[in-house]
């Protein structure tokens, strides 16, 4: 299931790293030739449990100077140190080399791309608490373009790093701190596994989760949520629950995702075909809702070099429709990375940055141990 979904989303993520021209004119065949690793998969040694106790294994955490997750647009500042929740954020794909199935953890170009993601995505949570974002040996982009078993092995290797980092995170933040879980795309996939394998099997841990933001990845209400340890968020102040959305402008062509989704099985083993996906409207914090552009507290409009962004309110509406996709009308000009089918996957967080920020702060305030 994971590989099939990632095949779809890899074709979307590739534009973030500058291959939109190749995608539009030559499709996935050219990308497969250029990006699928040439070597056989090499098993990755399991990270030692204590490895993620070291600061160097984190791209963001409270004691890292100039953490990219501390970035804010004008008019916003991070919350006070040591207050609020501890946020565990899993970044999306940023490794595109065909040299290896999994990214070297110290690759400077990959980590520079990841910092851009953290500024535009993880930063939305820094008002609700302190953001932790681990380095992990993510599956390379090309692994998502092939059906060979090495692709699945690369994904599982990436998840093992995430799992080890999460165990260290829990140890370092202590047994009582409230927790927010968040991720995007490949990171959101790993988050679904983390919820299924750790949160769903540990009631004490589940009680500490303020909310889980599984963004840019489809989650079936019927066949996935019952096995993920937390219910879907039904109100704007509910805690211990899951939020998820996939963003399209209109007219939206969602067939690529729906066709793949309908061929897979959920976490409970039943087919996902015909089942609705969670659609949380980030403007309201509630499911299956509609909201006007005036309800949007602020969208990030990035600079050309992606080094920063301006925050602009009142520009983007949102409504949940169809099988659970989030539709935003005509769609704003937020950059060159809008995908075929009017898919705004790259901008799932930044379109609603200020509302996501307010949502996380509101749920932390409502949380009761």
Short mmCIF file of C-alpha atoms in Angstrom, two decimals:
data_model
loop_
_atom_site.label_atom_id
_atom_site.label_comp_id
_atom_site.label_asym_id
_atom_site.label_seq_id
_atom_site.Cartn_x
_atom_site.Cartn_y
_atom_site.Cartn_z
CA UNK A 1 0.00 0.00 0.00
CA UNK A 2 2.71 2.49 1.00
CA UNK A 3 4.63 2.10 -2.24
CA UNK A 4 1.50 2.54 -4.35
CA UNK A 5 0.56 5.78 -2.65
CA UNK A 6 4.10 7.04 -2.77
CA UNK A 7 4.21 6.34 -6.50
CA UNK A 8 1.46 8.93 -6.82
CA UNK A 9 2.84 11.46 -4.40
CA UNK A 10 6.40 11.13 -5.63
CA UNK A 11 5.26 12.46 -9.00
CA UNK A 12 3.91 15.43 -7.10
CA UNK A 13 6.82 16.06 -4.77
CA UNK A 14 9.31 16.05 -7.62
CA UNK A 15 8.29 19.56 -8.62
CA UNK A 16 9.56 20.84 -5.33
CA UNK A 17 13.05 19.93 -6.40
CA UNK A 18 12.83 21.46 -9.85
CA UNK A 19 11.64 18.70 -12.19
CA UNK A 20 8.19 19.98 -13.09
CA UNK A 21 9.21 20.51 -16.74
CA UNK A 22 10.34 16.90 -17.12
CA UNK A 23 7.19 15.63 -15.44
CA UNK A 24 4.79 17.58 -17.63
CA UNK A 25 6.49 16.79 -20.93
CA UNK A 26 7.93 13.33 -20.44
CA UNK A 27 6.02 11.83 -17.52
CA UNK A 28 7.18 9.28 -14.99
CA UNK A 29 9.06 7.12 -17.52
CA UNK A 30 11.81 9.69 -17.87
CA UNK A 31 11.91 10.27 -14.13
CA UNK A 32 12.18 6.53 -13.56
CA UNK A 33 15.20 6.32 -15.87
CA UNK A 34 16.82 9.32 -14.24
CA UNK A 35 15.99 8.76 -10.60
CA UNK A 36 15.46 5.09 -9.71
CA UNK A 37 18.61 3.89 -7.89
CA UNK A 38 21.02 1.78 -9.93
CA UNK A 39 22.38 -0.21 -7.02
CA UNK A 40 20.73 -3.05 -5.14
CA UNK A 41 19.22 -2.09 -1.82
CA UNK A 42 21.76 -2.22 0.96
CA UNK A 43 20.31 -3.07 4.37
CA UNK A 44 20.59 -0.14 6.74
CA UNK A 45 22.00 -0.86 10.19
CA UNK A 46 19.43 -0.21 12.90
CA UNK A 47 20.17 3.08 14.64
CA UNK A 48 21.25 2.56 18.23
CA UNK A 49 18.57 3.59 20.73
CA UNK A 50 20.85 6.31 22.14
CA UNK A 51 21.89 7.76 18.79
CA UNK A 52 19.05 10.27 18.67
CA UNK A 53 19.96 11.54 22.11
CA UNK A 54 22.62 13.54 20.23
CA UNK A 55 21.74 17.00 18.98
CA UNK A 56 23.45 16.43 15.62
CA UNK A 57 20.79 13.88 14.61
CA UNK A 58 18.07 16.56 14.69
CA UNK A 59 17.30 19.27 12.15
CA UNK A 60 15.19 21.06 14.74
CA UNK A 61 14.93 20.81 18.49
CA UNK A 62 14.87 23.36 21.33
CA UNK A 63 18.63 23.55 21.86
CA UNK A 64 19.62 24.01 18.20
CA UNK A 65 20.57 27.63 17.42
CA UNK A 66 18.81 29.13 14.41
CA UNK A 67 16.52 26.13 14.02
CA UNK A 68 14.58 26.46 10.73
CA UNK A 69 11.42 25.46 12.62
CA UNK A 70 11.70 28.72 14.60
CA UNK A 71 11.17 30.84 11.49
CA UNK A 72 8.07 33.04 11.48
CA UNK A 73 6.70 35.66 9.06
CA UNK A 74 6.41 39.28 10.13
CA UNK A 75 4.00 39.76 12.99
CA UNK A 76 4.55 36.33 14.56
CA UNK A 77 7.03 35.03 17.11
CA UNK A 78 7.72 31.54 18.49
CA UNK A 79 6.15 30.65 21.81
CA UNK A 80 8.16 30.83 25.04
CA UNK A 81 10.82 28.18 25.58
CA UNK A 82 9.80 25.23 27.70
CA UNK A 83 6.07 25.95 27.45
CA UNK A 84 3.21 24.25 25.66
CA UNK A 85 3.51 20.95 23.83
CA UNK A 86 6.49 19.10 22.42
CA UNK A 87 5.98 18.80 18.66
CA UNK A 88 7.40 15.81 16.75
CA UNK A 89 7.49 16.78 13.05
CA UNK A 90 8.37 14.32 10.23
CA UNK A 91 9.47 16.12 7.08
CA UNK A 92 8.59 15.09 3.49
CA UNK A 93 10.91 13.76 0.80
CA UNK A 94 13.94 15.92 0.06
CA UNK A 95 16.47 13.33 -1.26
CA UNK A 96 16.47 12.92 -5.05
CA UNK A 97 19.74 11.13 -5.86
CA UNK A 98 19.77 7.74 -7.55
CA UNK A 99 23.03 6.80 -5.83
CA UNK A 100 21.28 5.14 -2.88
CA UNK A 101 17.84 3.87 -1.90
CA UNK A 102 18.04 5.77 1.38
CA UNK A 103 19.46 9.22 1.95
CA UNK A 104 22.78 9.61 3.76
CA UNK A 105 21.80 11.29 6.96
CA UNK A 106 24.44 14.02 6.60
CA UNK A 107 23.88 14.92 2.92
CA UNK A 108 24.13 18.74 2.88
CA UNK A 109 22.00 19.36 -0.22
CA UNK A 110 19.20 17.16 1.10
CA UNK A 111 19.28 18.81 4.50
CA UNK A 112 19.18 22.27 2.90
CA UNK A 113 15.98 21.29 1.08
CA UNK A 114 14.56 19.91 4.29
CA UNK A 115 15.22 23.21 6.04
CA UNK A 116 12.96 24.89 3.47
CA UNK A 117 10.18 22.46 4.34
CA UNK A 118 10.65 23.09 8.04
CA UNK A 119 10.41 26.85 7.57
CA UNK A 120 7.20 26.59 5.58
CA UNK A 121 5.53 23.71 7.43
CA UNK A 122 6.89 22.90 10.90
CA UNK A 123 7.07 26.60 11.75
CA UNK A 124 3.27 26.67 11.96
CA UNK A 125 3.57 24.76 15.23
CA UNK A 126 6.21 26.83 17.02
CA UNK A 127 3.57 28.95 18.75
CA UNK A 128 2.10 25.84 20.40
CA UNK A 129 5.37 24.52 21.79
CA UNK A 130 8.86 23.39 20.88
CA UNK A 131 9.46 21.67 17.55
CA UNK A 132 11.59 18.55 17.20
CA UNK A 133 12.34 17.31 13.66
CA UNK A 134 14.71 14.36 13.22
CA UNK A 135 17.09 13.65 10.41
CA UNK A 136 16.20 10.26 8.99
CA UNK A 137 17.40 8.07 6.15
CA UNK A 138 14.39 8.86 4.02
CA UNK A 139 13.56 6.78 0.97
CA UNK A 140 14.88 8.48 -2.13
CA UNK A 141 12.44 9.99 -4.60
CA UNK A 142 13.24 7.37 -7.24
CA UNK A 143 12.20 4.58 -4.89
CA UNK A 144 8.63 5.80 -5.33
CA UNK A 145 8.68 5.24 -9.09
CA UNK A 146 9.24 1.50 -9.14
CA UNK A 147 7.49 -1.63 -7.95
CA UNK A 148 10.65 -3.51 -7.03
CA UNK A 149 10.83 -4.80 -3.48
CA UNK A 150 13.82 -2.58 -2.76
CA UNK A 151 11.43 0.41 -2.70
CA UNK A 152 9.41 -1.08 0.15
CA UNK A 153 12.58 -2.01 2.01
CA UNK A 154 13.82 1.57 1.69
CA UNK A 155 10.56 2.88 3.18
CA UNK A 156 10.72 0.51 6.10
CA UNK A 157 14.34 1.52 6.74
CA UNK A 158 13.28 5.16 6.79
CA UNK A 159 10.50 4.39 9.25
CA UNK A 160 12.90 2.57 11.59
CA UNK A 161 14.91 5.79 11.93
CA UNK A 162 11.71 7.75 12.60
CA UNK A 163 10.67 5.21 15.21
CA UNK A 164 14.04 5.33 16.96
CA UNK A 165 14.01 9.13 16.90
CA UNK A 166 10.51 9.14 18.40
CA UNK A 167 11.60 6.88 21.26
CA UNK A 168 14.47 9.25 22.03
CA UNK A 169 12.12 12.23 21.75
CA UNK A 170 9.78 10.69 24.34
CA UNK A 171 12.69 10.10 26.69
CA UNK A 172 14.04 13.63 26.33
CA UNK A 173 10.75 15.51 26.72
CA UNK A 174 9.81 13.49 29.78
CA UNK A 175 6.74 11.46 30.74
CA UNK A 176 4.23 14.29 31.25
CA UNK A 177 4.70 16.81 28.44
CA UNK A 178 1.75 17.02 25.98
CA UNK A 179 2.70 15.99 22.44
CA UNK A 180 1.68 17.12 18.96
CA UNK A 181 2.51 14.79 16.06
CA UNK A 182 2.75 16.23 12.55
CA UNK A 183 4.12 15.36 9.14
CA UNK A 184 3.69 15.84 5.42
CA UNK A 185 3.67 13.44 2.45
CA UNK A 186 6.36 10.77 3.07
CA UNK A 187 6.56 12.14 6.59
CA UNK A 188 2.79 11.76 6.98
CA UNK A 189 3.03 8.15 5.80
CA UNK A 190 5.57 7.45 8.53
CA UNK A 191 3.26 9.20 10.96
CA UNK A 192 0.41 6.82 10.09
CA UNK A 193 2.72 3.92 10.90
CA UNK A 194 3.84 5.59 14.12
CA UNK A 195 0.21 5.99 15.16
CA UNK A 196 -0.66 2.42 14.26
CA UNK A 197 2.41 0.76 15.78
CA UNK A 198 3.11 2.91 18.83
CA UNK A 199 0.19 5.13 19.81
CA UNK A 200 -2.48 2.49 19.18
CA UNK A 201 -0.59 -0.03 21.31
CA UNK A 202 0.15 2.30 24.26
CA UNK A 203 -2.89 3.88 25.95
CA UNK A 204 -0.70 6.03 28.21
CA UNK A 205 1.06 7.51 25.21
CA UNK A 206 -2.25 8.03 23.40
CA UNK A 207 -3.49 10.14 26.29
CA UNK A 208 -0.55 12.52 25.87
CA UNK A 209 -1.29 13.30 22.21
CA UNK A 210 -2.87 16.72 21.76
CA UNK A 211 -3.47 16.06 18.05
CA UNK A 212 -1.90 14.33 15.04
CA UNK A 213 -1.68 16.31 11.79
CA UNK A 214 -1.46 13.70 9.00
CA UNK A 215 -1.28 16.16 6.10
CA UNK A 216 -0.84 15.35 2.42
CA UNK A 217 -1.61 11.66 2.86
CA UNK A 218 -4.99 9.91 2.48
CA UNK A 219 -6.46 8.38 5.63
CA UNK A 220 -9.58 6.22 5.37
CA UNK A 221 -12.18 6.93 8.00
CA UNK A 222 -13.49 3.37 7.81
CA UNK A 223 -10.46 1.15 7.36
CA UNK A 224 -7.52 3.16 8.80
CA UNK A 225 -8.69 5.31 11.72
CA UNK A 226 -9.97 2.43 13.90
CA UNK A 227 -6.42 1.02 13.94
CA UNK A 228 -4.52 4.29 14.51
CA UNK A 229 -5.10 4.75 18.22
CA UNK A 230 -6.92 8.10 17.94
CA UNK A 231 -10.28 9.13 16.45
CA UNK A 232 -10.82 11.77 13.81
CA UNK A 233 -11.09 15.32 15.18
CA UNK A 234 -14.78 16.29 15.09
CA UNK A 235 -14.62 19.70 16.79
CA UNK A 236 -12.19 22.63 16.76
CA UNK A 237 -11.22 22.11 20.40
CA UNK A 238 -11.14 18.32 20.51
CA UNK A 239 -7.88 16.75 21.61
CA UNK A 240 -6.38 13.27 21.24
CA UNK A 241 -7.51 13.11 17.62
CA UNK A 242 -6.37 13.12 13.97
CA UNK A 243 -6.55 15.87 11.33
CA UNK A 244 -5.84 15.31 7.63
CA UNK A 245 -6.37 17.05 4.29
CA UNK A 246 -5.26 16.95 0.62
CA UNK A 247 -5.59 20.26 -1.22
CA UNK A 248 -6.81 20.89 -4.79
CA UNK A 249 -7.87 24.00 -6.69
CA UNK A 250 -10.81 23.82 -9.07
CA UNK A 251 -11.49 22.31 -11.49
CA UNK A 252 -9.82 19.44 -9.64
CA UNK A 253 -8.71 16.19 -11.24
CA UNK A 254 -8.27 13.80 -8.31
CA UNK A 255 -8.50 10.61 -10.36
CA UNK A 256 -4.83 9.75 -10.00
CA UNK A 257 -5.12 9.58 -6.23
CA UNK A 258 -8.60 8.03 -6.11
CA UNK A 259 -7.68 5.24 -8.51
CA UNK A 260 -4.65 4.30 -6.44
CA UNK A 261 -6.45 4.67 -3.11
CA UNK A 262 -9.30 2.42 -4.28
CA UNK A 263 -6.89 -0.40 -5.14
CA UNK A 264 -5.41 -0.63 -1.65
CA UNK A 265 -6.37 -2.12 1.69
CA UNK A 266 -6.65 -0.27 4.94
CA UNK A 267 -4.95 -0.93 8.24
CA UNK A 268 -7.78 -3.28 9.22
CA UNK A 269 -7.25 -5.39 6.09
CA UNK A 270 -10.44 -4.34 4.31
CA UNK A 271 -10.43 -2.66 0.87
CA UNK A 272 -10.38 1.14 0.90
CA UNK A 273 -12.48 1.24 -2.27
CA UNK A 274 -15.35 3.65 -1.87
CA UNK A 275 -14.44 4.66 1.69
CA UNK A 276 -14.24 8.35 2.56
CA UNK A 277 -10.96 9.99 3.46
CA UNK A 278 -10.62 12.26 6.45
CA UNK A 279 -11.06 15.85 5.33
CA UNK A 280 -10.38 18.37 8.06
CA UNK A 281 -10.95 21.92 6.94
CA UNK A 282 -7.89 23.73 8.36
CA UNK A 283 -9.78 27.02 8.34
CA UNK A 284 -12.35 25.71 10.83
CA UNK A 285 -10.61 22.76 12.48
CA UNK A 286 -13.67 20.60 11.75
CA UNK A 287 -14.44 17.86 9.22
CA UNK A 288 -16.46 18.16 6.03
CA UNK A 289 -16.80 21.93 6.48
CA UNK A 290 -16.80 24.93 4.16
CA UNK A 291 -15.20 28.31 4.92
CA UNK A 292 -14.81 31.61 3.11
CA UNK A 293 -11.54 33.29 2.23
CA UNK A 294 -12.27 35.81 4.98
CA UNK A 295 -11.86 32.93 7.46
CA UNK A 296 -8.27 32.40 6.33
CA UNK A 297 -6.00 34.08 8.88
CA UNK A 298 -2.97 33.98 6.64
CA UNK A 299 -1.38 32.23 3.65
CA UNK A 300 2.39 32.13 3.12
CA UNK A 301 3.46 33.63 -0.21
CA UNK A 302 7.10 32.55 -0.58
CA UNK A 303 9.93 34.58 -2.01
CA UNK A 304 11.45 33.38 -5.29
CA UNK A 305 14.45 31.82 -3.56
CA UNK A 306 12.22 30.21 -0.88
CA UNK A 307 14.28 31.85 1.85
CA UNK A 308 11.24 33.53 3.37
CA UNK A 309 7.59 34.38 2.87
CA UNK A 310 4.99 37.06 3.44
CA UNK A 311 1.80 36.24 5.33
CA UNK A 312 -1.40 37.44 3.63
CA UNK A 313 -4.86 36.94 5.18
CA UNK A 314 -8.21 36.54 3.46
CA UNK A 315 -7.02 35.07 0.15
CA UNK A 316 -7.85 31.34 0.18
CA UNK A 317 -11.21 29.68 0.96
CA UNK A 318 -11.59 25.95 1.57
CA UNK A 319 -14.32 23.33 1.51
CA UNK A 320 -14.37 19.58 1.91
CA UNK A 321 -15.97 17.79 -1.03
CA UNK A 322 -16.20 14.58 -3.04
CA UNK A 323 -14.32 11.68 -1.44
CA UNK A 324 -12.63 13.88 1.13
CA UNK A 325 -10.52 16.31 -0.87
CA UNK A 326 -10.07 19.89 0.27
CA UNK A 327 -11.02 22.30 -2.53
CA UNK A 328 -9.90 25.94 -2.61
CA UNK A 329 -11.67 27.39 -5.64
CA UNK A 330 -9.55 28.97 -8.35
CA UNK A 331 -6.38 28.80 -6.27
CA UNK A 332 -3.85 31.57 -5.57
CA UNK A 333 -0.51 32.19 -7.26
CA UNK A 334 1.78 31.00 -4.48
CA UNK A 335 4.57 29.79 -6.72
CA UNK A 336 5.43 27.57 -9.70
CA UNK A 337 4.83 24.22 -8.05
CA UNK A 338 1.11 23.64 -8.59
CA UNK A 339 0.78 20.11 -9.91
CA UNK A 340 -1.17 18.46 -12.70
CA UNK A 341 -4.84 18.19 -11.83
CA UNK A 342 -4.69 21.51 -9.93
CA UNK A 343 -3.08 19.68 -7.03
CA UNK A 344 -1.72 22.06 -4.37
CA UNK A 345 0.00 19.25 -2.47
CA UNK A 346 3.21 21.22 -2.07
CA UNK A 347 1.26 23.99 -0.31
CA UNK A 348 -0.90 21.85 2.02
CA UNK A 349 0.45 23.69 5.07
CA UNK A 350 1.43 27.10 3.72
CA UNK A 351 -2.00 27.89 2.25
CA UNK A 352 -3.44 27.75 5.77
CA UNK A 353 -0.33 28.51 7.83
CA UNK A 354 -1.92 30.95 10.29
CA UNK A 355 -5.01 28.79 10.80
CA UNK A 356 -2.92 25.69 11.43
CA UNK A 357 -0.97 27.71 13.96
CA UNK A 358 -4.16 28.89 15.68
CA UNK A 359 -5.57 25.35 15.58
CA UNK A 360 -2.55 23.86 17.33
CA UNK A 361 -2.51 26.59 19.98
CA UNK A 362 -6.26 26.19 20.57
CA UNK A 363 -6.01 22.43 21.05
CA UNK A 364 -3.03 22.77 23.40
CA UNK A 365 -5.05 25.22 25.48
CA UNK A 366 -8.00 22.80 25.55
CA UNK A 367 -5.85 19.77 26.40
CA UNK A 368 -6.35 18.14 29.79
CA UNK A 369 -3.93 15.46 31.02
#
